[in-house]
Amino acid sequence: MKAHPTAYERNAPDPALVERSLQDSRPAVFWLEDAGAVPAYAPLTAPTRADLTVVGGGYLGLWAAVQAKRRNPGQRVVLLEAQSLGWAASGRNGGFCEASITHGEENGRARWPDEYDDLDRLGRENLDGFERDVKDLALDCQWERTGTLAVAVEEHQLEWLADAPHQLTAAEVRAEIDSPLFLAGALSPDDCALVHPARLALELGRVAVDLGVEIHEASRVTAVRTPRRGATTVHTDRSVVTTDRVVLATNVFRPLLRRNRFMTVPVYDYVLMTEPLSAEQMSAIGWRGRQGLTDLANQFHYSRLTADNRILYGGYDAVYPPGGRVEQRHEERPQSHATLASHFLATFPQLADLRFTHRWAGAIDTCTRFTAFYGLARRGRIAYAAGFTGLGVGATRFAADVLLDLLSGESTPRTELQLVRQRPLPSSGRA
Ligand SMILES: Cc1cc2nc3c(=O)[nH]c(=O)nc-3n(C[C@H](O)[C@H](O)[C@H](O)COP(=O)(O)OP(=O)(O)OC[C@H]3O[C@@H](n4cnc5c(N)ncnc54)[C@H](O)[C@@H]3O)c2cc1C
C-alpha cells in the first residue's frame, strides 16, 4: 500500500470478492457483441476512381464520408477500412459524447486563451448538431442526453468543485448515485450525451452507404502517392483508387504520412462491463438521471449505464505498451482489470454480488496537446486529423468538417482557428 492510499484503496474489498466478480468475464468488447447484425462490405479488388477517398472507418472517416456527400451529393466518395467499420476505438469506447473539442475547459483555456469562448461555442453547436443528426439521419445509437456527474472522492478534490455551476453536497450526490465514497459533486446537465459506440459507427456506415459512399473493408491502405504531375493514387494490398482528394482518418495507427510518425502514441485504457442490474440492485444505487459518471482523481474512472442497465466501468490505469504499437496482446492485462473491479466494489459495496461479463481495452489516441491536431499535406490534396486523446466521440464530427473545409481550399471560421492552424509538439515514444 502507498504512503497515502486512495479512497479506493482504503475501502478495498476482500480480494476474494474481486476474484469472484471477474471469474465469469470474457475478454470481449461488449459493444461490438451487442451491436446487432453487422453488414460486411467487400474489399476493394479492382481499380476505381473517386473525387474523395477516405482512409479509416472509425468515426472520423465515417463522418468525413457522410458530410462530404451531404455537402456535394454528386461527388464520388470511397472509404477504405483496414479491418471492419468501428472495430477500433470507435466501437469500444465509453460512449461519452462530450461537447468539448479541446479536451475540457482547462486544457482549452490554457492553450487557446484568446479563442476559447469560440471553441466552447463551436463544441456546444457540434453536440447540438450531433443530436439533430441523430434525429434527421435516424441514427439508432441509443442516444441519451444525460449530462455528466463529476464526484470528489478525496478531501483535497473538494476545492476543485468550487467554481462548478451545479454543485452538489455529499447527500445530494448520493441521492443521484449512491456511493459511500462520494464526498461532493457537480452536475453538467447539458454538456454530454451517451451513445452505444459500436452502433453509432455501424449506423454512420449505413447512412454513408445510403448517401452513395462506397465502403470497402479488409482494405488496408499501404501508400498514398501524389506525383507532381498526374493523379493522386491510394494503394491497398490488392488495388488502387485514383482520386482528387484524400482524408486520412487512421487515428493512432501507423500514419501514412512521414510527418505524422511521431505525433500520436497509443495509451491503453481498460474497461469492464457488468451483467444487467436487477430492479433491486438499481434501486440500491439510484442513478435515475442515468448521467455519465466520472471522478475527479488524476487517474480518473468513468462509468455509465447501458440500455439494459449494465454498468460500464473504465479508466484509472493508462498503460503505454512497450514498443508503442497497437497490438491485440496489450488488451489482456489481468492486474488492470482486477484493479478496476476492486475500485468498482469499493465504490458500490451494495453491488458485491454483481458479476462482470466482459473485459476489454483499447488504445487511446494520445498527442501532446490532448486534443486533435489537423493539417493539409501534398499541395493541399491530403487532409488529416488525429490525436483525440480519449475524447473523440463528439470531436470527430467537428474534425470531419474541418478536414472538408481544409480540402475545399476555402477559409472558414473553422480553418482560421489556432486550434486548427497550430501543430503540437511530437510525442517521443512511438517505435
Ligand atoms: C477504451 C476507450 C474508451 C474511450 N472512451 C471515450 C469516451 O467515452 N468518449 C470519447 O469522446 N472518446 C472516448 N475514447 C476515444 C474515442 O473512441 C476516439 O477518439 C475515437 O473513436 C477516434 O475515432 P477515429 O475514427 O479517429 O479512430 P478509430 O476508431 O481508431 O478508427 C481508425 C480506423 O482507421 C483504420 N485504419 C488505420 N490505418 C489504416 C490504413 N492504413 N488503411 C485503412 N484503414 C486504416 C483502423 O482500422 C480503424 O478502424 C475512448 C477510447 C478508448 C480506446
Coordinates of C-alpha atoms and ligand atoms in Angstrom, one line a residue, residues 55-60 80-82 87-90 92-96 219-221 249-251 253 256 269 271 302 362-365 388 390-393 396, ligand 1:
V55 CA -8.8 6.1 -45.2
G56 CA -10.2 4.7 -42.0
G57 CA -13.6 3.5 -41.0
G58 CA -13.8 4.9 -37.4
Y59 CA -16.0 7.9 -36.5
L60 CA -13.7 10.4 -38.2
L80 CA -11.2 2.2 -47.3
E81 CA -11.0 0.4 -43.9
A82 CA -8.2 -2.0 -43.0
W87 CA -13.7 -2.3 -34.7
A88 CA -11.1 0.0 -33.0
A89 CA -11.5 2.9 -30.6
S90 CA -14.8 3.9 -32.2
R92 CA -15.1 0.1 -27.8
N93 CA -15.1 3.4 -26.0
G94 CA -17.2 4.6 -23.1
G95 CA -19.7 6.3 -25.3
F96 CA -19.4 9.8 -23.6
S219 CA -8.7 -2.9 -47.5
R220 CA -5.6 -1.7 -45.7
V221 CA -4.0 1.3 -47.4
A249 CA -8.6 9.2 -40.6
T250 CA -6.3 6.5 -39.3
N251 CA -6.1 7.8 -35.7
F253 CA -2.4 3.5 -36.2
L256 CA 0.6 7.1 -43.9
D269 CA -7.3 2.1 -21.3
V271 CA -12.8 -1.4 -19.3
Y302 CA -15.6 6.8 -15.9
G362 CA -8.4 0.0 -26.3
A363 CA -5.7 2.3 -27.5
I364 CA -6.2 5.9 -26.6
D365 CA -5.1 8.2 -29.4
F388 CA -8.3 13.0 -29.9
G390 CA -9.7 9.7 -25.5
L391 CA -12.3 12.4 -26.2
G392 CA -13.2 11.8 -29.8
V393 CA -16.8 10.6 -29.9
T396 CA -14.6 13.6 -34.6
Ligands
LIG1 C1 -11.3 2.3 -24.1 C2 -11.6 3.6 -24.7 C3 -12.6 4.5 -24.2 C4 -12.8 5.7 -24.8 N1 -13.9 6.4 -24.2 C5 -14.2 7.6 -24.9 C6 -15.4 8.3 -24.4 O1 -16.2 7.9 -23.5 N2 -15.7 9.5 -25.0 C7 -14.9 10.0 -26.1 O2 -15.2 11.0 -26.6 N3 -13.9 9.3 -26.5 C8 -13.5 8.1 -26.0 N4 -12.5 7.4 -26.5 C9 -11.8 7.9 -27.7 C10 -12.6 7.7 -28.9 O3 -13.1 6.4 -29.0 C11 -11.7 8.0 -30.2 O4 -11.1 9.3 -30.0 C12 -12.5 8.0 -31.5 O5 -13.1 6.7 -31.6 C13 -11.5 8.2 -32.6 O6 -12.1 7.9 -33.8 P1 -11.2 7.7 -35.1 O7 -12.1 7.5 -36.3 O8 -10.2 8.8 -35.2 O9 -10.3 6.4 -34.8 P2 -10.6 4.8 -34.8 O10 -11.9 4.4 -34.3 O11 -9.4 4.2 -34.2 O12 -10.6 4.4 -36.4 C14 -9.4 4.5 -37.2 C15 -9.7 3.4 -38.2 O13 -8.6 3.6 -39.2 C16 -8.3 2.3 -39.7 N5 -7.0 2.3 -40.3 C17 -5.8 2.6 -39.7 N6 -4.8 2.6 -40.6 C18 -5.4 2.2 -41.8 C19 -4.9 2.0 -43.1 N7 -3.6 2.1 -43.4 N8 -5.8 1.7 -44.1 C20 -7.1 1.6 -43.9 N9 -7.6 1.8 -42.6 C21 -6.8 2.1 -41.6 C22 -8.4 1.4 -38.5 O14 -8.5 0.0 -38.8 C23 -9.6 2.0 -37.7 O15 -10.8 1.3 -38.0 C24 -12.1 6.1 -25.9 C25 -11.2 5.3 -26.5 C26 -10.9 4.1 -25.9 C27 -9.9 3.2 -26.6

